[in-house]
mmCIF file of C-alpha atoms and ligand atoms in Angstrom:
data_model
loop_
_atom_site.group_PDB
_atom_site.id
_atom_site.type_symbol
_atom_site.label_atom_id
_atom_site.label_comp_id
_atom_site.label_asym_id
_atom_site.label_seq_id
_atom_site.Cartn_x
_atom_site.Cartn_y
_atom_site.Cartn_z
ATOM 1 C CA MET A 24 -12.498 31.350 -3.751
ATOM 2 C CA ALA A 25 -10.936 28.237 -5.063
ATOM 3 C CA ARG A 26 -12.164 25.210 -7.071
ATOM 4 C CA VAL A 27 -11.307 21.833 -5.560
ATOM 5 C CA PHE A 28 -11.663 18.634 -7.570
ATOM 6 C CA LEU A 29 -12.298 15.405 -5.660
ATOM 7 C CA THR A 30 -11.707 12.361 -7.838
ATOM 8 C CA ARG A 31 -14.187 10.445 -5.693
ATOM 9 C CA THR A 32 -16.772 11.073 -3.054
ATOM 10 C CA VAL A 33 -14.688 10.829 0.218
ATOM 11 C CA PRO A 34 -15.902 9.752 3.663
ATOM 12 C CA GLY A 35 -15.725 12.004 6.788
ATOM 13 C CA THR A 36 -15.850 15.717 7.080
ATOM 14 C CA ALA A 37 -13.215 16.576 4.440
ATOM 15 C CA ALA A 38 -15.747 17.874 1.825
ATOM 16 C CA ASP A 39 -17.726 19.861 4.523
ATOM 17 C CA ARG A 40 -14.514 21.518 5.743
ATOM 18 C CA LEU A 41 -13.504 22.590 2.258
ATOM 19 C CA GLU A 42 -16.954 23.974 1.528
ATOM 20 C CA ALA A 43 -17.095 25.731 4.984
ATOM 21 C CA ALA A 44 -13.905 27.563 3.925
ATOM 22 C CA GLY A 45 -15.751 28.842 1.014
ATOM 23 C CA HIS A 46 -14.421 26.736 -1.811
ATOM 24 C CA THR A 47 -16.300 25.230 -4.601
ATOM 25 C CA LEU A 48 -16.160 21.413 -4.930
ATOM 26 C CA GLU A 49 -16.474 19.288 -8.038
ATOM 27 C CA THR A 50 -16.803 15.635 -7.261
ATOM 28 C CA TRP A 51 -16.354 12.842 -9.781
ATOM 29 C CA PRO A 52 -19.468 10.813 -9.643
ATOM 30 C CA GLY A 53 -19.431 6.991 -9.111
ATOM 31 C CA GLU A 54 -17.011 4.468 -7.972
ATOM 32 C CA LEU A 55 -14.620 4.334 -10.925
ATOM 33 C CA PRO A 56 -11.858 6.594 -11.398
ATOM 34 C CA PRO A 57 -12.205 9.518 -13.905
ATOM 35 C CA PRO A 58 -10.816 8.344 -17.308
ATOM 36 C CA PRO A 59 -7.459 10.247 -18.070
ATOM 37 C CA ALA A 60 -9.165 12.666 -20.408
ATOM 38 C CA ASP A 61 -11.816 13.593 -17.794
ATOM 39 C CA LEU A 62 -9.089 13.753 -15.128
ATOM 40 C CA ALA A 63 -7.053 16.167 -17.260
ATOM 41 C CA ALA A 64 -10.086 18.321 -17.996
ATOM 42 C CA ALA A 65 -10.932 18.600 -14.304
ATOM 43 C CA LEU A 66 -7.387 19.506 -13.348
ATOM 44 C CA ALA A 67 -7.408 22.106 -16.019
ATOM 45 C CA ARG A 68 -10.204 23.962 -14.084
ATOM 46 C CA ALA A 69 -9.080 23.204 -10.582
ATOM 47 C CA ASP A 70 -6.983 24.973 -7.988
ATOM 48 C CA ALA A 71 -6.525 21.887 -5.884
ATOM 49 C CA VAL A 72 -7.267 18.192 -6.240
ATOM 50 C CA ILE A 73 -7.899 15.286 -3.778
ATOM 51 C CA ALA A 74 -6.496 12.287 -5.670
ATOM 52 C CA MET A 75 -6.462 8.608 -5.135
ATOM 53 C CA VAL A 76 -3.667 6.147 -5.539
ATOM 54 C CA VAL A 77 -5.097 4.898 -8.866
ATOM 55 C CA ASP A 78 -5.453 8.416 -10.327
ATOM 56 C CA ARG A 79 -2.266 8.699 -12.578
ATOM 57 C CA ILE A 80 -1.484 12.330 -12.886
ATOM 58 C CA THR A 81 0.991 12.816 -15.677
ATOM 59 C CA PRO A 82 3.410 15.928 -16.246
ATOM 60 C CA GLU A 83 1.399 16.544 -19.490
ATOM 61 C CA MET A 84 -1.820 16.847 -17.243
ATOM 62 C CA LEU A 85 0.084 19.257 -14.970
ATOM 63 C CA ASP A 86 1.201 21.399 -18.093
ATOM 64 C CA ALA A 87 -2.507 21.850 -18.910
ATOM 65 C CA ALA A 88 -3.648 22.782 -15.426
ATOM 66 C CA PRO A 89 -2.473 26.470 -15.041
ATOM 67 C CA ARG A 90 -4.260 27.141 -11.887
ATOM 68 C CA LEU A 91 -3.381 23.882 -10.025
ATOM 69 C CA ARG A 92 -1.510 24.509 -6.750
ATOM 70 C CA ILE A 93 -1.666 21.191 -4.898
ATOM 71 C CA VAL A 94 -2.277 17.557 -5.510
ATOM 72 C CA ALA A 95 -3.327 16.086 -2.274
ATOM 73 C CA ASN A 96 -3.136 12.273 -2.439
ATOM 74 C CA MET A 97 -5.516 10.512 -0.134
ATOM 75 C CA ALA A 98 -2.788 7.881 0.444
ATOM 76 C CA VAL A 99 0.624 7.584 2.011
ATOM 77 C CA GLY A 100 2.098 6.237 -1.386
ATOM 78 C CA TYR A 101 2.449 8.786 -4.263
ATOM 79 C CA ASP A 102 3.750 6.608 -7.019
ATOM 80 C CA ASN A 103 0.843 7.917 -9.125
ATOM 81 C CA ILE A 104 2.586 11.291 -9.623
ATOM 82 C CA ASP A 105 6.078 12.537 -10.159
ATOM 83 C CA PRO A 106 6.674 14.916 -7.203
ATOM 84 C CA ALA A 107 9.714 16.569 -8.810
ATOM 85 C CA ALA A 108 7.765 17.300 -12.061
ATOM 86 C CA ALA A 109 4.912 18.849 -9.943
ATOM 87 C CA ALA A 110 7.570 20.931 -7.979
ATOM 88 C CA ALA A 111 9.155 22.219 -11.080
ATOM 89 C CA ARG A 112 5.673 23.673 -12.040
ATOM 90 C CA GLY A 113 5.168 25.134 -8.556
ATOM 91 C CA ILE A 114 2.671 22.561 -7.431
ATOM 92 C CA TRP A 115 2.755 20.906 -4.037
ATOM 93 C CA VAL A 116 2.124 17.170 -3.618
ATOM 94 C CA THR A 117 0.952 15.861 -0.230
ATOM 95 C CA ASN A 118 0.174 12.461 1.162
ATOM 96 C CA THR A 119 -1.292 10.988 4.394
ATOM 97 C CA PRO A 120 1.592 9.433 6.457
ATOM 98 C CA GLY A 121 1.126 7.622 9.714
ATOM 99 C CA VAL A 122 -2.622 7.833 9.929
ATOM 100 C CA LEU A 123 -3.146 4.573 8.093
ATOM 101 C CA ALA A 124 -0.260 2.565 9.452
ATOM 102 C CA GLU A 125 -2.207 0.479 12.175
ATOM 103 C CA THR A 126 -4.963 -0.146 9.850
ATOM 104 C CA THR A 127 -2.805 -1.389 7.154
ATOM 105 C CA ALA A 128 -0.719 -3.426 9.452
ATOM 106 C CA ASP A 129 -3.975 -5.129 10.639
ATOM 107 C CA LEU A 130 -4.668 -6.255 7.151
ATOM 108 C CA ALA A 131 -1.074 -7.444 6.527
ATOM 109 C CA PHE A 132 -1.051 -9.439 9.713
ATOM 110 C CA GLY A 133 -4.590 -10.661 8.814
ATOM 111 C CA LEU A 134 -3.360 -11.783 5.377
ATOM 112 C CA LEU A 135 -0.367 -13.614 6.888
ATOM 113 C CA LEU A 136 -2.636 -15.540 9.365
ATOM 114 C CA ALA A 137 -5.212 -16.279 6.675
ATOM 115 C CA ALA A 138 -2.459 -17.605 4.184
ATOM 116 C CA ALA A 139 -0.746 -19.659 6.919
ATOM 117 C CA ARG A 140 -3.966 -21.231 8.280
ATOM 118 C CA ARG A 141 -5.627 -21.476 4.891
ATOM 119 C CA ILE A 142 -8.704 -19.518 5.995
ATOM 120 C CA VAL A 143 -9.986 -18.335 2.722
ATOM 121 C CA GLU A 144 -9.269 -21.767 1.089
ATOM 122 C CA SER A 145 -11.025 -23.874 3.656
ATOM 123 C CA ASP A 146 -14.014 -21.362 3.744
ATOM 124 C CA ARG A 147 -14.273 -21.732 -0.119
ATOM 125 C CA ASP A 148 -14.165 -25.511 0.258
ATOM 126 C CA THR A 149 -16.706 -25.418 3.159
ATOM 127 C CA ARG A 150 -19.145 -23.337 0.920
ATOM 128 C CA ALA A 151 -18.709 -25.900 -1.884
ATOM 129 C CA GLY A 152 -19.764 -28.714 0.404
ATOM 130 C CA GLY A 153 -16.304 -30.139 1.079
ATOM 131 C CA TRP A 154 -16.648 -30.356 4.947
ATOM 132 C CA LYS A 155 -17.478 -33.984 5.533
ATOM 133 C CA THR A 156 -15.837 -34.645 8.839
ATOM 134 C CA TRP A 157 -13.040 -33.602 11.230
ATOM 135 C CA SER A 158 -9.923 -34.578 9.512
ATOM 136 C CA PRO A 159 -6.480 -35.036 11.013
ATOM 137 C CA THR A 160 -4.793 -34.069 7.683
ATOM 138 C CA ALA A 161 -7.125 -31.479 6.118
ATOM 139 C CA PHE A 162 -5.929 -27.824 5.608
ATOM 140 C CA LEU A 163 -2.626 -28.205 7.508
ATOM 141 C CA GLY A 164 -0.367 -25.240 7.481
ATOM 142 C CA PRO A 165 2.544 -23.706 9.288
ATOM 143 C CA ASP A 166 2.318 -22.260 12.692
ATOM 144 C CA VAL A 167 2.597 -18.584 12.940
ATOM 145 C CA PHE A 168 3.385 -18.542 16.626
ATOM 146 C CA GLY A 169 7.152 -18.851 17.071
ATOM 147 C CA ALA A 170 7.936 -18.569 13.246
ATOM 148 C CA THR A 171 10.430 -16.276 11.713
ATOM 149 C CA LEU A 172 8.974 -13.068 10.092
ATOM 150 C CA GLY A 173 10.964 -10.993 7.640
ATOM 151 C CA ILE A 174 9.838 -7.398 7.186
ATOM 152 C CA ILE A 175 11.142 -5.664 4.164
ATOM 153 C CA GLY A 176 10.868 -1.760 4.657
ATOM 154 C CA LEU A 177 10.789 -0.780 8.411
ATOM 155 C CA GLY A 178 8.769 2.454 8.058
ATOM 156 C CA GLU A 179 5.455 3.192 9.853
ATOM 157 C CA ILE A 180 3.495 0.103 8.565
ATOM 158 C CA GLY A 181 6.578 -2.231 8.833
ATOM 159 C CA GLU A 182 7.027 -1.177 12.472
ATOM 160 C CA ALA A 183 3.317 -1.649 13.212
ATOM 161 C CA VAL A 184 3.530 -5.169 11.755
ATOM 162 C CA ALA A 185 6.542 -5.916 13.973
ATOM 163 C CA ARG A 186 4.615 -4.909 16.998
ATOM 164 C CA ARG A 187 1.801 -7.292 16.065
ATOM 165 C CA ALA A 188 4.353 -10.168 15.480
ATOM 166 C CA ARG A 189 5.738 -9.647 18.911
ATOM 167 C CA GLY A 190 2.367 -10.782 20.271
ATOM 168 C CA PHE A 191 2.783 -14.073 18.388
ATOM 169 C CA LYS A 192 6.214 -14.493 19.809
ATOM 170 C CA MET A 193 7.778 -14.450 16.266
ATOM 171 C CA ARG A 194 11.460 -13.988 15.728
ATOM 172 C CA ILE A 195 11.521 -10.751 13.660
ATOM 173 C CA LEU A 196 14.150 -9.907 10.998
ATOM 174 C CA TYR A 197 14.000 -6.759 8.975
ATOM 175 C CA SER A 198 15.821 -5.266 5.948
ATOM 176 C CA SER A 199 15.467 -1.512 5.209
ATOM 177 C CA ARG A 200 17.171 1.278 3.531
ATOM 178 C CA THR A 201 18.532 2.405 6.905
ATOM 179 C CA ARG A 202 19.155 0.489 10.059
ATOM 180 C CA LYS A 203 17.076 1.393 13.093
ATOM 181 C CA PRO A 204 19.121 0.531 16.300
ATOM 182 C CA ALA A 205 16.391 2.122 18.655
ATOM 183 C CA LEU A 206 13.704 -0.078 17.089
ATOM 184 C CA GLU A 207 15.999 -3.199 17.077
ATOM 185 C CA ALA A 208 16.395 -2.759 20.885
ATOM 186 C CA ASP A 209 12.838 -1.765 21.573
ATOM 187 C CA LEU A 210 11.189 -4.613 19.648
ATOM 188 C CA ASN A 211 13.964 -7.238 19.635
ATOM 189 C CA LEU A 212 14.524 -7.063 15.790
ATOM 190 C CA GLU A 213 17.401 -8.390 13.887
ATOM 191 C CA TYR A 214 18.798 -6.519 10.878
ATOM 192 C CA ARG A 215 19.624 -8.634 7.740
ATOM 193 C CA ASP A 216 20.513 -7.657 4.146
ATOM 194 C CA LEU A 217 17.791 -8.813 1.730
ATOM 195 C CA ARG A 218 19.337 -12.069 0.884
ATOM 196 C CA GLY A 219 19.842 -12.937 4.462
ATOM 197 C CA LEU A 220 16.388 -12.145 5.381
ATOM 198 C CA LEU A 221 14.869 -14.109 2.570
ATOM 199 C CA ALA A 222 16.967 -17.158 3.512
ATOM 200 C CA GLU A 223 15.854 -17.180 7.031
ATOM 201 C CA SER A 224 12.142 -16.143 7.026
ATOM 202 C CA ASP A 225 9.085 -18.322 7.092
ATOM 203 C CA PHE A 226 6.961 -15.278 6.224
ATOM 204 C CA VAL A 227 7.999 -12.231 4.343
ATOM 205 C CA THR A 228 6.051 -9.053 4.387
ATOM 206 C CA ILE A 229 6.783 -6.099 2.030
ATOM 207 C CA HIS A 230 6.339 -2.486 3.244
ATOM 208 C CA THR A 231 8.428 -0.427 1.083
ATOM 209 C CA PRO A 232 7.214 2.434 -1.231
ATOM 210 C CA LEU A 233 7.350 1.779 -4.948
ATOM 211 C CA THR A 234 10.517 3.627 -6.326
ATOM 212 C CA PRO A 235 12.805 2.938 -9.027
ATOM 213 C CA GLU A 236 14.984 1.114 -6.490
ATOM 214 C CA THR A 237 12.109 -1.104 -5.178
ATOM 215 C CA ARG A 238 10.507 -2.040 -8.539
ATOM 216 C CA HIS A 239 10.848 -5.852 -8.822
ATOM 217 C CA LEU A 240 12.914 -5.936 -5.642
ATOM 218 C CA ILE A 241 11.394 -9.436 -5.265
ATOM 219 C CA ASP A 242 12.355 -11.061 -8.532
ATOM 220 C CA ALA A 243 13.213 -14.596 -9.501
ATOM 221 C CA ALA A 244 16.526 -14.561 -7.779
ATOM 222 C CA ALA A 245 14.922 -13.320 -4.534
ATOM 223 C CA PHE A 246 12.268 -16.266 -4.745
ATOM 224 C CA ALA A 247 15.156 -18.604 -5.216
ATOM 225 C CA ALA A 248 16.848 -17.283 -2.113
ATOM 226 C CA MET A 249 13.662 -17.830 -0.038
ATOM 227 C CA LYS A 250 13.145 -20.683 2.326
ATOM 228 C CA PRO A 251 11.291 -23.452 0.647
ATOM 229 C CA GLY A 252 7.587 -23.225 1.571
ATOM 230 C CA ALA A 253 7.765 -19.575 2.871
ATOM 231 C CA ILE A 254 4.785 -17.304 2.399
ATOM 232 C CA LEU A 255 4.852 -13.855 0.864
ATOM 233 C CA VAL A 256 2.595 -10.954 1.971
ATOM 234 C CA ASN A 257 2.513 -7.876 -0.121
ATOM 235 C CA THR A 258 0.465 -4.869 0.980
ATOM 236 C CA ALA A 259 2.915 -2.515 -0.407
ATOM 237 C CA ARG A 260 2.660 -2.111 -4.242
ATOM 238 C CA GLY A 261 2.177 -4.766 -6.952
ATOM 239 C CA GLN A 262 5.194 -3.707 -8.964
ATOM 240 C CA VAL A 263 7.718 -4.226 -6.023
ATOM 241 C CA VAL A 264 7.167 -7.960 -6.955
ATOM 242 C CA ASP A 265 8.105 -9.353 -10.233
ATOM 243 C CA GLN A 266 4.700 -11.041 -10.756
ATOM 244 C CA ASP A 267 5.847 -13.439 -13.550
ATOM 245 C CA ALA A 268 8.439 -14.658 -11.156
ATOM 246 C CA LEU A 269 5.818 -14.876 -8.425
ATOM 247 C CA VAL A 270 3.691 -17.055 -10.541
ATOM 248 C CA GLU A 271 6.724 -19.296 -11.480
ATOM 249 C CA ALA A 272 7.667 -19.602 -7.716
ATOM 250 C CA LEU A 273 4.087 -20.719 -6.963
ATOM 251 C CA ARG A 274 4.081 -23.060 -9.829
ATOM 252 C CA SER A 275 7.324 -24.735 -8.925
ATOM 253 C CA GLY A 276 6.010 -25.123 -5.296
ATOM 254 C CA ARG A 277 8.961 -23.211 -3.973
ATOM 255 C CA LEU A 278 6.713 -20.726 -2.479
ATOM 256 C CA GLY A 279 4.207 -22.080 0.128
ATOM 257 C CA GLY A 280 1.738 -19.184 -0.687
ATOM 258 C CA ALA A 281 1.088 -15.586 -1.232
ATOM 259 C CA ALA A 282 -1.327 -13.040 0.090
ATOM 260 C CA LEU A 283 -1.539 -9.950 -1.952
ATOM 261 C CA ASP A 284 -3.505 -6.737 -1.324
ATOM 262 C CA VAL A 285 -1.796 -5.154 -4.290
ATOM 263 C CA THR A 286 -1.122 -6.468 -7.920
ATOM 264 C CA THR A 287 -0.059 -5.689 -11.293
ATOM 265 C CA PRO A 288 -2.229 -4.444 -12.868
ATOM 266 C CA GLU A 289 -5.163 -3.380 -10.482
ATOM 267 C CA PRO A 290 -7.675 -4.793 -10.678
ATOM 268 C CA LEU A 291 -6.060 -8.120 -11.795
ATOM 269 C CA PRO A 292 -7.962 -9.633 -14.717
ATOM 270 C CA LEU A 293 -9.932 -12.720 -13.761
ATOM 271 C CA ASP A 294 -8.032 -14.906 -16.190
ATOM 272 C CA HIS A 295 -4.783 -14.177 -14.587
ATOM 273 C CA PRO A 296 -2.700 -17.248 -13.583
ATOM 274 C CA LEU A 297 -2.558 -15.989 -9.907
ATOM 275 C CA PHE A 298 -6.308 -16.794 -9.559
ATOM 276 C CA THR A 299 -5.569 -20.503 -10.345
ATOM 277 C CA PHE A 300 -3.569 -21.198 -7.120
ATOM 278 C CA PRO A 301 -5.549 -22.139 -4.043
ATOM 279 C CA ASN A 302 -2.710 -20.965 -1.873
ATOM 280 C CA VAL A 303 -2.990 -17.382 -3.113
ATOM 281 C CA ILE A 304 -5.238 -14.781 -1.483
ATOM 282 C CA ILE A 305 -5.999 -11.665 -3.325
ATOM 283 C CA THR A 306 -7.813 -8.672 -1.786
ATOM 284 C CA PRO A 307 -8.705 -5.448 -3.687
ATOM 285 C CA HIS A 308 -6.138 -2.936 -2.227
ATOM 286 C CA ILE A 309 -8.032 -2.527 0.970
ATOM 287 C CA GLY A 310 -5.117 -1.944 3.182
ATOM 288 C CA SER A 311 -6.365 1.329 4.761
ATOM 289 C CA ALA A 312 -9.984 0.511 4.403
ATOM 290 C CA SER A 313 -11.454 1.204 7.975
ATOM 291 C CA ARG A 314 -14.129 3.676 8.221
ATOM 292 C CA ALA A 315 -12.208 5.738 10.755
ATOM 293 C CA THR A 316 -9.027 5.621 8.910
ATOM 294 C CA ARG A 317 -10.345 6.540 5.460
ATOM 295 C CA ALA A 318 -12.147 9.503 6.970
ATOM 296 C CA ARG A 319 -8.981 10.672 8.612
ATOM 297 C CA MET A 320 -7.017 10.226 5.386
ATOM 298 C CA ALA A 321 -9.572 12.454 3.559
ATOM 299 C CA GLU A 322 -9.482 14.962 6.353
ATOM 300 C CA MET A 323 -5.649 15.165 6.175
ATOM 301 C CA ALA A 324 -5.806 15.663 2.401
ATOM 302 C CA ALA A 325 -8.326 18.577 3.000
ATOM 303 C CA ALA A 326 -6.134 20.191 5.682
ATOM 304 C CA ASN A 327 -3.125 20.111 3.175
ATOM 305 C CA ILE A 328 -5.249 21.808 0.609
ATOM 306 C CA LEU A 329 -6.636 24.401 3.041
ATOM 307 C CA ALA A 330 -3.057 25.175 4.022
ATOM 308 C CA VAL A 331 -1.974 25.769 0.488
ATOM 309 C CA LEU A 332 -5.027 27.741 -0.462
ATOM 310 C CA GLU A 333 -4.277 29.953 2.586
ATOM 311 C CA GLY A 334 -0.717 30.491 1.485
ATOM 312 C CA ARG A 335 0.779 28.304 4.103
ATOM 313 C CA GLU A 336 3.124 25.252 3.713
ATOM 314 C CA PRO A 337 1.065 22.142 3.746
ATOM 315 C CA PRO A 338 1.618 19.791 6.817
ATOM 316 C CA ASN A 339 2.372 16.659 4.758
ATOM 317 C CA PRO A 340 4.507 17.690 1.726
ATOM 318 C CA VAL A 341 6.352 15.041 -0.398
ATOM 319 C CA ASN A 342 7.915 17.763 -2.611
ATOM 320 C CA ARG A 343 9.026 21.442 -2.131
ATOM 321 C CA PRO A 344 8.318 23.782 -5.013
ATOM 322 C CA GLN A 345 10.965 26.574 -5.178
ATOM 323 C CA ASN A 346 8.244 28.931 -6.428
ATOM 324 C CA PRO A 347 4.787 27.756 -5.200
ATOM 325 C CA ARG A 348 1.901 29.005 -7.336
ATOM 326 C CA SER A 349 -0.147 31.462 -5.474
HETATM 327 P P1 NAP B 413 7.119 4.627 5.274
HETATM 328 O O1 NAP B 413 6.800 5.031 6.673
HETATM 329 O O2 NAP B 413 7.717 5.812 4.505
HETATM 330 O O3 NAP B 413 8.000 3.391 5.245
HETATM 331 C C1 NAP B 413 8.659 2.974 4.040
HETATM 332 C C2 NAP B 413 9.915 2.103 4.559
HETATM 333 O O4 NAP B 413 10.491 1.702 3.266
HETATM 334 C C3 NAP B 413 10.824 3.200 5.154
HETATM 335 O O5 NAP B 413 11.337 2.682 6.339
HETATM 336 C C4 NAP B 413 11.971 3.263 4.045
HETATM 337 O O6 NAP B 413 13.369 3.587 4.436
HETATM 338 C C5 NAP B 413 11.843 1.767 3.423
HETATM 339 N N1 NAP B 413 12.478 1.862 2.143
HETATM 340 C C6 NAP B 413 12.440 2.787 1.109
HETATM 341 N N2 NAP B 413 13.142 2.435 0.045
HETATM 342 C C7 NAP B 413 13.721 1.102 0.382
HETATM 343 C C8 NAP B 413 14.578 0.437 -0.400
HETATM 344 N N3 NAP B 413 14.988 0.647 -1.645
HETATM 345 N N4 NAP B 413 14.903 -0.757 0.360
HETATM 346 C C9 NAP B 413 14.475 -1.176 1.509
HETATM 347 N N5 NAP B 413 13.655 -0.299 2.218
HETATM 348 C C10 NAP B 413 13.268 0.810 1.621
HETATM 349 O O7 NAP B 413 5.717 4.242 4.533
HETATM 350 P P2 NAP B 413 4.468 3.386 5.158
HETATM 351 O O8 NAP B 413 3.467 4.239 5.654
HETATM 352 O O9 NAP B 413 5.049 2.231 5.969
HETATM 353 O O10 NAP B 413 3.919 2.723 3.765
HETATM 354 C C11 NAP B 413 4.745 1.877 2.984
HETATM 355 C C12 NAP B 413 4.103 1.609 1.621
HETATM 356 O O11 NAP B 413 3.089 0.834 1.790
HETATM 357 C C13 NAP B 413 3.576 2.955 0.929
HETATM 358 O O12 NAP B 413 4.501 3.673 0.222
HETATM 359 C C14 NAP B 413 2.470 2.332 -0.076
HETATM 360 O O13 NAP B 413 2.968 2.176 -1.257
HETATM 361 C C15 NAP B 413 2.122 1.037 0.757
HETATM 362 N N6 NAP B 413 0.728 1.249 1.339
HETATM 363 C C16 NAP B 413 -0.141 0.295 0.922
HETATM 364 C C17 NAP B 413 -1.509 0.343 1.434
HETATM 365 C C18 NAP B 413 -2.572 -0.465 0.981
HETATM 366 O O14 NAP B 413 -3.777 -0.143 0.952
HETATM 367 N N7 NAP B 413 -2.169 -1.841 0.626
HETATM 368 C C19 NAP B 413 -1.734 1.271 2.496
HETATM 369 C C20 NAP B 413 -0.843 2.103 2.967
HETATM 370 C C21 NAP B 413 0.488 2.028 2.327
HETATM 371 P P3 NAP B 413 14.091 3.718 5.687
HETATM 372 O O15 NAP B 413 14.681 2.357 6.099
HETATM 373 O O16 NAP B 413 15.206 4.669 5.227
HETATM 374 O O17 NAP B 413 13.253 4.219 6.665
HETATM 375 C C1 GLV B 414 -2.342 3.117 -0.221
HETATM 376 O O1 GLV B 414 -2.053 2.251 -1.074
HETATM 377 C C2 GLV B 414 -1.502 4.180 0.262
HETATM 378 O O2 GLV B 414 -0.509 4.296 -0.385
HETATM 379 O O3 GLV B 414 -2.095 4.778 1.172
#
């Protein structure tokens, strides 16, 4: 029977299912990720691994893992591993698409509302004793209802955000790799190229994967193209935004605010300039963090592993090894 490495304790029934199938589990203890040397050592003895987005698995680690047959990411994103490098070594890489879209869209829309209506900032002020009276001028922000939302990357999460925005009667623009006429008609979306979207949007929300094409997609030129006072929401990956340019756009007052679930690096050091802006909200990469969704993600990862260990194709591959290891 196989040896499965879990880089963290995962919720739900995933571990039970793997054990019920007769596999031996090795689970990294504690909340912090295994340091690279420990990750490499565990991969070297494993047939399969459930990995998190923060577990960077290098080609060198794969070279030193002769039995490894599958890296099952407990995430939809897979920028922590090179799928082609894994495929070249006969190793499957899988992800957890779809199952986390609604939960992550909830967070993205929550961040948008919180940034617009200054919820975190005013809570912080209230706790510090700042609430003296009802004020006609305190904590004013833009309306969300009726405003223009720009969605960059209209995939599972981007679409789920658009559905939420419809309830707020927002005008919805999107920019994506491919146009989606059916969704345009269904959700009343307007396609724009990136510059057009940035120029017209009161709120911009990012939902692309991190790839060589999307790295620093939102750079200094993009901030300059944005509507003055616009608010940026990023629940995709920190590196899709040029963070130095973001700091400058906040410092100059060009950007009205930013709400970030993802940063570069993660965690963001407490002395980072982003923490000095009252109009910035930072959450610790919790997009998919509902109890039910995280359990389902782990169970999907386990299902992918069980398929590969039983000699079947996994249900959620992001690569396709020519000669899968057996
Ligand atoms: P998805 O369904 O694959 O959607 C991604 C969308 O981005 C697709 O529609 C895609 O292209 C578009 N895209 C890809 N490259 C692009 C480019 N160069 N320019 C413009 N658009 C591009 O993925 P998803 O489930 O929505 O997730 C999106 C990302 O969110 C993940 O990759 C992950 O990094 C991040 N995420 C974060 C959290 C969190 O906890 N904060 C949780 C889940 C996911 P098409 O237009 O061709 O369809
Ligand atoms: C989380 O960041 C994911 O990609 O699922």
